[in-house]
Coordinates of C-alpha atoms (C1' of nucleotides) in Angstrom, one line a residue:
Chain A
M1 CA -106.5 -49.1 165.6
Q2 CA -109.6 -46.8 165.9
S3 CA -109.6 -47.3 169.7
L4 CA -105.9 -46.2 169.8
F5 CA -106.4 -43.1 167.7
R6 CA -109.6 -42.2 169.5
Y7 CA -107.7 -42.2 172.8
F8 CA -104.8 -40.3 171.2
N9 CA -107.0 -37.6 169.5
S10 CA -108.7 -36.9 172.8
I11 CA -105.4 -35.9 174.3
H12 CA -103.9 -34.1 171.2
P13 CA -105.2 -34.1 167.6
L14 CA -103.0 -36.0 165.1
S15 CA -102.7 -35.4 161.3
K16 CA -103.6 -38.1 159.1
A17 CA -100.0 -38.6 158.2
A18 CA -98.8 -38.9 161.7
E19 CA -101.5 -41.6 162.2
T20 CA -100.3 -43.5 159.1
A21 CA -96.7 -43.1 160.4
I22 CA -97.8 -44.6 163.8
T23 CA -99.7 -47.4 162.2
T24 CA -96.6 -48.4 160.4
I25 CA -94.6 -49.0 163.5
S26 CA -97.4 -50.7 165.4
S27 CA -98.9 -54.1 165.6
V28 CA -101.7 -56.1 167.2
V29 CA -100.8 -58.4 170.1
Q30 CA -102.9 -61.0 171.6
V31 CA -102.0 -62.4 175.0
Q32 CA -103.6 -64.9 177.3
K33 CA -104.7 -64.5 180.8
N34 CA -101.8 -65.0 183.4
K35 CA -99.1 -64.8 180.7
D36 CA -96.2 -62.3 180.8
L37 CA -96.4 -59.6 178.1
Q38 CA -92.8 -58.5 178.9
A39 CA -90.8 -60.4 181.2
I40 CA -88.7 -58.9 184.2
G41 CA -85.3 -58.0 183.0
H42 CA -86.4 -57.0 179.8
T43 CA -85.7 -53.4 178.4
C44 CA -88.9 -51.6 177.7
K45 CA -88.9 -50.8 174.0
T46 CA -92.6 -50.9 173.4
I47 CA -95.6 -48.6 174.2
Y48 CA -98.4 -50.9 174.8
F49 CA -102.2 -49.8 174.4
L50 CA -104.7 -52.0 176.1
K51 CA -107.6 -52.6 173.8
S52 CA -109.3 -55.0 175.8
G53 CA -108.3 -57.1 178.9
L54 CA -106.5 -56.2 182.0
A55 CA -102.7 -56.0 182.9
R56 CA -100.5 -55.3 185.8
I57 CA -96.9 -54.1 186.2
Y58 CA -95.2 -56.2 189.0
Y59 CA -91.8 -56.9 190.5
F60 CA -90.2 -59.0 193.2
K61 CA -88.9 -57.5 196.4
E62 CA -87.2 -60.5 198.2
S63 CA -89.3 -63.0 196.5
T64 CA -92.5 -61.2 197.4
D65 CA -94.6 -60.4 194.3
I66 CA -95.5 -56.7 194.4
T67 CA -98.1 -55.0 191.9
E68 CA -96.9 -51.4 191.0
S69 CA -99.9 -50.6 189.0
F70 CA -103.0 -51.8 187.1
S71 CA -104.0 -51.0 183.5
F72 CA -107.4 -51.2 182.2
E73 CA -109.1 -51.0 178.7
N74 CA -108.2 -48.0 176.7
S75 CA -105.0 -47.0 178.5
L76 CA -101.4 -47.4 178.0
V77 CA -99.2 -49.9 179.6
V78 CA -95.6 -48.7 179.8
R79 CA -92.7 -49.2 182.2
Y80 CA -91.5 -45.7 181.9
E81 CA -88.5 -45.9 184.1
S82 CA -87.0 -48.4 181.7
L83 CA -88.2 -46.7 178.6
F84 CA -86.7 -43.4 179.5
T85 CA -83.5 -44.9 180.9
S86 CA -83.1 -47.6 178.3
K87 CA -82.1 -49.8 181.3
P88 CA -83.5 -53.3 181.8
S89 CA -86.6 -53.0 183.9
K90 CA -86.8 -54.9 187.2
K91 CA -90.5 -55.1 186.5
G92 CA -92.5 -57.3 184.2
I93 CA -96.0 -56.9 182.6
Q94 CA -98.5 -59.6 183.3
V95 CA -101.8 -60.0 181.8
L96 CA -104.6 -60.8 184.1
E97 CA -107.5 -61.3 181.5
D98 CA -107.1 -62.4 178.0
A99 CA -106.0 -59.2 176.3
E100 CA -105.7 -57.5 172.9
L101 CA -103.1 -54.9 172.7
I102 CA -101.4 -52.5 170.2
A103 CA -97.7 -52.6 170.4
I104 CA -95.9 -49.3 169.4
K105 CA -92.2 -49.7 168.7
S106 CA -90.8 -46.8 170.9
T107 CA -87.4 -46.4 169.1
A108 CA -89.1 -45.9 165.9
L109 CA -91.7 -43.7 167.6
F110 CA -89.1 -41.3 169.0
K111 CA -87.6 -41.0 165.5
L112 CA -91.0 -39.8 164.2
Y113 CA -90.8 -36.8 166.7
D114 CA -88.3 -35.2 164.2
T115 CA -90.7 -35.4 161.3
H116 CA -94.0 -35.0 163.0
P117 CA -94.0 -32.4 165.6
D118 CA -97.7 -33.3 166.5
I119 CA -96.5 -36.8 167.4
E120 CA -93.8 -35.4 169.8
R121 CA -96.5 -33.0 171.3
L122 CA -99.0 -35.9 171.8
F123 CA -96.5 -38.1 173.6
R124 CA -95.4 -35.0 175.7
K125 CA -98.9 -34.6 177.0
V126 CA -99.3 -38.3 177.4
F127 CA -96.2 -38.5 179.7
E128 CA -97.1 -35.4 181.4
A129 CA -100.5 -36.8 182.5
A130 CA -98.7 -39.9 183.5
L131 CA -96.4 -37.7 185.8
V132 CA -99.5 -36.1 187.5
E133 CA -100.9 -39.6 188.1
Q134 CA -97.7 -40.7 189.9
I135 CA -97.6 -37.7 192.1
S136 CA -101.1 -38.4 193.2
R137 CA -100.1 -42.0 193.7
I138 CA -97.1 -40.7 196.1
E139 CA -99.4 -38.5 198.0
S140 CA -101.7 -41.5 198.6
L141 CA -98.8 -43.8 199.8
Q142 CA -97.1 -41.1 201.7
F143 CA -99.9 -40.1 204.0
H144 CA -103.0 -42.0 203.7
T145 CA -103.7 -45.0 205.6
A146 CA -104.2 -48.4 204.0
E147 CA -107.8 -48.2 204.7
E148 CA -108.2 -44.7 203.1
R149 CA -106.2 -46.0 200.1
Y150 CA -108.4 -49.0 199.7
A151 CA -111.5 -46.6 199.9
A152 CA -110.0 -44.4 197.3
L153 CA -109.2 -47.1 195.0
L154 CA -112.7 -48.5 195.1
K155 CA -114.1 -45.2 194.1
E156 CA -111.5 -44.7 191.4
A157 CA -111.9 -48.2 189.9
P158 CA -114.8 -50.1 191.3
D159 CA -114.5 -53.1 189.2
V160 CA -110.9 -53.8 190.1
I161 CA -112.2 -55.6 192.9
K162 CA -114.2 -58.1 190.8
R163 CA -111.6 -58.5 188.3
V164 CA -108.2 -58.6 190.2
P165 CA -107.1 -61.2 192.9
L166 CA -107.1 -59.6 196.1
K167 CA -103.5 -60.4 196.8
F168 CA -102.5 -58.2 193.7
I169 CA -104.6 -55.4 195.3
A170 CA -102.9 -55.6 198.7
S171 CA -99.4 -55.2 197.3
Y172 CA -100.6 -52.4 195.2
L173 CA -101.8 -50.6 198.2
G174 CA -98.5 -51.5 199.9
I175 CA -99.9 -54.0 202.6
T176 CA -100.2 -57.7 202.9
A177 CA -103.3 -59.7 201.6
V178 CA -103.9 -60.4 205.3
S179 CA -104.0 -57.0 206.2
L180 CA -106.5 -56.0 203.4
S181 CA -108.7 -59.0 204.4
R182 CA -109.0 -57.3 207.9
I183 CA -109.7 -53.8 206.4
R184 CA -112.5 -55.5 204.3
A185 CA -113.8 -57.3 207.4
Q186 CA -114.4 -54.3 209.6
K187 CA -117.0 -52.7 207.4
Chain B
M1 CA -78.9 -17.1 184.0
Q2 CA -75.8 -19.3 183.0
S3 CA -76.3 -21.9 185.7
L4 CA -79.8 -22.3 184.1
F5 CA -78.6 -22.8 180.7
R6 CA -75.8 -25.0 181.8
Y7 CA -78.6 -27.3 183.4
F8 CA -80.7 -27.0 180.4
N9 CA -78.1 -27.8 177.8
S10 CA -77.0 -30.9 179.7
I11 CA -80.5 -32.3 179.0
H12 CA -81.0 -30.9 175.5
P13 CA -78.9 -28.4 173.5
L14 CA -80.7 -25.1 172.9
S15 CA -80.3 -22.7 170.0
K16 CA -79.1 -19.0 171.1
A17 CA -82.6 -17.9 170.0
A18 CA -84.3 -20.2 172.2
E19 CA -82.0 -19.2 175.1
T20 CA -82.9 -15.4 174.4
A21 CA -86.6 -16.3 174.2
I22 CA -86.5 -18.3 177.6
T23 CA -84.5 -15.3 179.1
T24 CA -87.2 -12.9 178.0
I25 CA -89.8 -14.7 180.2
S26 CA -87.7 -15.3 183.0
S27 CA -86.7 -13.3 186.1
V28 CA -84.4 -13.7 189.3
V29 CA -86.1 -14.0 192.6
Q30 CA -84.6 -13.8 196.1
V31 CA -86.4 -15.5 198.8
Q32 CA -85.5 -15.5 202.6
K33 CA -85.2 -18.5 204.7
N34 CA -88.5 -19.9 205.9
K35 CA -90.6 -17.6 203.6
D36 CA -93.1 -19.2 201.3
L37 CA -92.2 -18.9 197.6
Q38 CA -95.5 -20.0 196.7
A39 CA -98.4 -20.3 199.0
I40 CA -100.8 -23.1 199.3
G41 CA -103.9 -22.7 197.2
H42 CA -102.0 -20.9 194.5
T43 CA -102.2 -22.2 190.9
C44 CA -98.5 -23.0 189.6
K45 CA -97.7 -20.9 186.8
T46 CA -94.1 -20.8 187.1
I47 CA -91.2 -23.1 186.7
Y48 CA -88.5 -22.2 189.1
F49 CA -84.8 -23.1 189.1
L50 CA -82.9 -23.1 192.3
K51 CA -79.5 -21.3 191.8
S52 CA -78.6 -21.5 195.5
G53 CA -80.4 -22.4 198.7
L54 CA -82.8 -25.1 199.5
A55 CA -86.6 -25.5 199.2
R56 CA -89.3 -27.9 200.0
I57 CA -92.8 -28.7 198.6
Y58 CA -95.3 -29.1 201.5
Y59 CA -98.9 -29.5 202.4
F60 CA -101.1 -30.2 205.2
K61 CA -103.1 -33.3 205.9
E62 CA -105.5 -32.6 208.8
S63 CA -103.2 -29.9 210.2
T64 CA -100.0 -32.0 209.9
D65 CA -97.2 -30.4 207.9
I66 CA -96.0 -32.9 205.3
T67 CA -93.1 -32.4 203.1
E68 CA -93.5 -33.9 199.7
S69 CA -89.9 -33.3 198.4
F70 CA -86.8 -31.2 198.8
S71 CA -84.9 -29.4 196.0
F72 CA -81.5 -28.5 196.1
E73 CA -79.2 -26.2 194.1
N74 CA -79.1 -26.6 190.4
S75 CA -82.5 -28.3 190.0
L76 CA -86.1 -27.3 189.3
V77 CA -89.0 -26.7 191.8
V78 CA -92.3 -27.3 190.2
R79 CA -95.8 -28.4 191.6
Y80 CA -96.2 -30.5 188.5
E81 CA -99.7 -31.5 189.4
S82 CA -100.9 -28.0 189.5
L83 CA -98.9 -27.0 186.4
F84 CA -100.3 -29.4 184.2
T85 CA -103.9 -29.6 185.3
S86 CA -104.1 -25.7 186.1
K87 CA -105.9 -26.3 189.2
P88 CA -104.9 -24.5 192.4
S89 CA -102.3 -26.6 194.3
K90 CA -103.0 -28.1 197.8
K91 CA -99.1 -27.6 198.1
G92 CA -96.8 -24.8 198.8
I93 CA -93.2 -24.1 198.3
Q94 CA -91.1 -23.1 201.3
V95 CA -87.6 -21.9 201.2
L96 CA -85.5 -23.5 203.9
E97 CA -82.2 -21.6 203.3
D98 CA -81.9 -18.1 201.7
A99 CA -82.2 -18.8 198.1
E100 CA -81.9 -17.3 194.7
L101 CA -84.1 -18.6 192.0
I102 CA -84.9 -18.1 188.3
A103 CA -88.6 -17.8 187.7
I104 CA -89.8 -19.0 184.3
K105 CA -93.4 -18.0 183.4
S106 CA -95.0 -21.3 182.3
T107 CA -97.8 -19.9 180.2
A108 CA -95.2 -17.9 178.2
L109 CA -92.9 -20.9 178.0
F110 CA -95.6 -23.3 176.7
K111 CA -96.3 -20.6 173.9
L112 CA -92.9 -20.8 172.9
Y113 CA -93.2 -24.6 172.1
D114 CA -94.9 -23.4 168.8
T115 CA -91.9 -21.5 167.7
H116 CA -89.0 -23.2 169.1
P117 CA -89.3 -27.0 168.8
D118 CA -86.1 -27.3 170.7
I119 CA -87.6 -25.8 173.9
E120 CA -90.7 -28.2 173.6
R121 CA -88.0 -31.0 173.4
L122 CA -86.1 -29.8 176.3
F123 CA -89.1 -29.6 178.6
R124 CA -90.4 -33.0 177.3
K125 CA -87.1 -34.5 178.5
V126 CA -87.2 -32.6 181.7
F127 CA -90.5 -33.9 182.5
E128 CA -89.9 -37.4 181.5
A129 CA -87.0 -37.3 183.8
A130 CA -89.2 -36.1 186.5
L131 CA -91.7 -38.9 185.8
V132 CA -88.8 -41.6 186.3
E133 CA -88.0 -39.9 189.6
Q134 CA -91.5 -40.1 190.9
I135 CA -91.7 -43.9 189.9
S136 CA -88.6 -44.7 191.9
R137 CA -90.3 -42.7 194.9
I138 CA -93.2 -44.8 194.7
E139 CA -91.4 -48.0 194.8
S140 CA -89.6 -46.6 197.9
L141 CA -92.8 -45.8 199.6
Q142 CA -94.7 -48.8 198.4
F143 CA -92.5 -51.5 199.7
H144 CA -89.2 -50.3 201.5
T145 CA -89.5 -50.0 205.4
A146 CA -89.0 -46.5 207.0
E147 CA -85.4 -47.4 207.8
E148 CA -84.6 -48.5 204.3
R149 CA -86.1 -45.2 203.1
Y150 CA -84.0 -43.3 205.5
A151 CA -80.8 -45.2 204.6
A152 CA -81.5 -44.5 200.8
L153 CA -82.0 -40.8 201.5
L154 CA -78.7 -40.6 203.4
K155 CA -77.0 -42.3 200.5
E156 CA -78.8 -40.1 197.8
A157 CA -78.4 -36.8 199.4
P158 CA -76.1 -37.0 202.6
D159 CA -76.1 -33.3 203.5
V160 CA -79.9 -33.3 203.7
I161 CA -79.3 -34.1 207.4
K162 CA -77.3 -31.2 208.0
R163 CA -79.3 -28.7 206.2
V164 CA -83.0 -29.8 206.9
P165 CA -84.8 -30.0 210.2
L166 CA -85.7 -33.7 211.0
K167 CA -89.2 -33.2 211.3
F168 CA -89.3 -32.4 207.6
I169 CA -87.2 -35.4 206.7
A170 CA -89.6 -37.6 208.7
S171 CA -92.8 -36.6 207.0
Y172 CA -91.0 -36.7 203.5
L173 CA -90.3 -40.5 204.6
G174 CA -93.8 -41.0 205.7
I175 CA -93.1 -41.3 209.3
T176 CA -93.3 -39.1 212.4
A177 CA -90.4 -37.2 213.8
V178 CA -90.4 -39.6 216.9
S179 CA -90.3 -42.7 214.6
L180 CA -87.4 -41.3 212.8
S181 CA -85.5 -40.4 216.1
R182 CA -85.9 -44.0 217.1
I183 CA -84.6 -45.3 213.9
R184 CA -81.6 -43.0 214.1
A185 CA -81.1 -44.1 217.7
Q186 CA -80.9 -47.8 217.0
K187 CA -77.7 -47.5 214.8
Chain C
dG1 C1' -118.2 -84.6 190.1
dT2 C1' -114.1 -85.5 192.8
dG3 C1' -109.9 -84.1 194.4
dA4 C1' -106.3 -80.7 194.1
dT5 C1' -105.1 -75.8 194.1
dT6 C1' -105.6 -71.4 194.9
dT7 C1' -107.6 -67.6 197.1
dC8 C1' -109.4 -65.4 200.9
dT9 C1' -110.4 -65.0 205.6
dT10 C1' -109.6 -65.6 210.7
dA11 C1' -106.8 -66.2 214.6
dT12 C1' -102.6 -65.6 217.2
dC13 C1' -98.4 -63.5 218.3
dA14 C1' -94.6 -60.3 217.3
dT15 C1' -93.1 -55.9 215.7
dA16 C1' -93.2 -51.2 213.9
dT17 C1' -95.0 -46.9 214.3
dG18 C1' -98.3 -43.5 216.1
dT19 C1' -99.7 -40.5 219.9
dA20 C1' -98.8 -38.0 224.1
dA21 C1' -95.9 -36.0 227.4
dA22 C1' -91.7 -35.0 229.6
dG23 C1' -86.8 -34.1 229.3
dT24 C1' -82.5 -32.2 227.0
dG25 C1' -79.7 -29.4 224.6
dC26 C1' -79.3 -25.6 221.3
dT27 C1' -80.7 -21.2 219.5
dT28 C1' -82.9 -16.8 219.6
dT29 C1' -84.0 -12.6 221.7
dC30 C1' -84.0 -8.7 224.2
Chain D
dG1 C1' -76.9 -14.0 230.2
dA2 C1' -81.5 -15.2 231.6
dA3 C1' -85.9 -16.5 229.5
dA4 C1' -88.3 -18.3 225.7
dG5 C1' -88.7 -21.1 222.0
dC6 C1' -87.5 -24.7 218.9
dA7 C1' -85.7 -29.2 217.7
dC8 C1' -84.7 -33.5 218.8
dT9 C1' -84.8 -37.5 222.0
dT10 C1' -86.8 -40.6 225.2
dT11 C1' -90.4 -43.0 227.5
dA12 C1' -94.9 -45.3 228.1
dC13 C1' -98.9 -46.9 226.1
dA14 C1' -102.1 -47.8 222.2
dT15 C1' -102.8 -49.4 217.4
dA16 C1' -101.9 -50.9 212.9
dT17 C1' -99.6 -54.0 210.3
dG18 C1' -96.7 -58.1 209.5
dA19 C1' -95.7 -63.2 209.8
dT20 C1' -97.4 -67.7 210.4
dA21 C1' -100.5 -71.1 210.4
dA22 C1' -105.0 -73.0 210.0
dG23 C1' -109.6 -73.2 208.1
dA24 C1' -113.3 -72.0 204.5
dA25 C1' -114.4 -70.8 199.9
dA26 C1' -113.9 -70.7 195.3
dT27 C1' -111.7 -72.3 191.2
dC28 C1' -109.5 -75.7 188.1
dA29 C1' -108.0 -79.9 186.4
dC30 C1' -109.0 -84.3 184.9

DNA sequence: GTGATTTCTTATCATATGTAAAGTGCTTTC
DNA sequence: GAAAGCACTTTACATATGATAAGAAATCAC
């Protein structure tokens, strides 16, 4: 659990009591490469922290597989739109490399907000950071070309290329694998 | 201020003390059509609530004016990415119809979090809702065609067409005004 | 290791969108 | 009310991306 609390404390310091409370409602999960951590249609009630491995959130648009996002080591994997609306998610979480995760039960977590203000504050900040991230993603999709988006991804997460099949990267960028291939070729 | 607290209470109930505290750090602002409420380059330190009128958040990409979002009556206007990073925003807020707004000083607001847990909780929920909104926006930009996005906008905010110049709607959809014109023509 | 899959690239053609320019109609201004 | 400006549309052409299919390369299964 150390890696989790190292991550949390870098965002907002937690009391020992808070750490203990979070530990109580968390468990370690191992998932094999290519397996679904959470299936499409499942309502998100878990906040995952990726200790090792690699995951993506994906969905289908008319039988086309679309990657919404990637998650790397030491970051959270959450389908926020389902977590905060309590509706079944149209999205699934797939593990792309054997992964070890910490699963935090969200219903229990949200109850801790009443007794541990530092936990509420931590997660407020976590979700605010997620909001900022999404906004920069929108900017990127709204008015950068596919080529610019690819260059930005390379800069931001250089090893994504080595670790993730190109077809997943392509749909993440909002283009087809063929189109991404062309962009890569013209360098 | 009633409209503001009606809005807030629908998200999370506030104590009278909390309402008073928020009132103390808020003021009413009037802005004329086509004027900037906040200029590009300004660091966002204000959370605006739009009582009446209409506003947009915009920026320039290589001298092209791009609308990032519209805000209608009874909703917030915030450049979250600047508010939460304390960095100057590349975006400005422009008023598209004479508007009356309530300006909440964010630095003072965030201080109230310590003394009024209900205020922190309210804004946590407000920002969580914003996060969900941004995610659906990403989905829309990432894999819906311009035509689908236009149809979705019409459904979601039918009067946007009557109140907002098409060129702003076009860049909001991620296309040119010419392209939007074509889409409209082929119906 | 061999064959079978899967992944990636390349080629061809169709389509959507961009750019530029001109035209139409509406609104503003004096 | 004439002139000017602005918003929107239309046209013509250029370009980027999509769809499909086929080939090359890498990976997997046994």
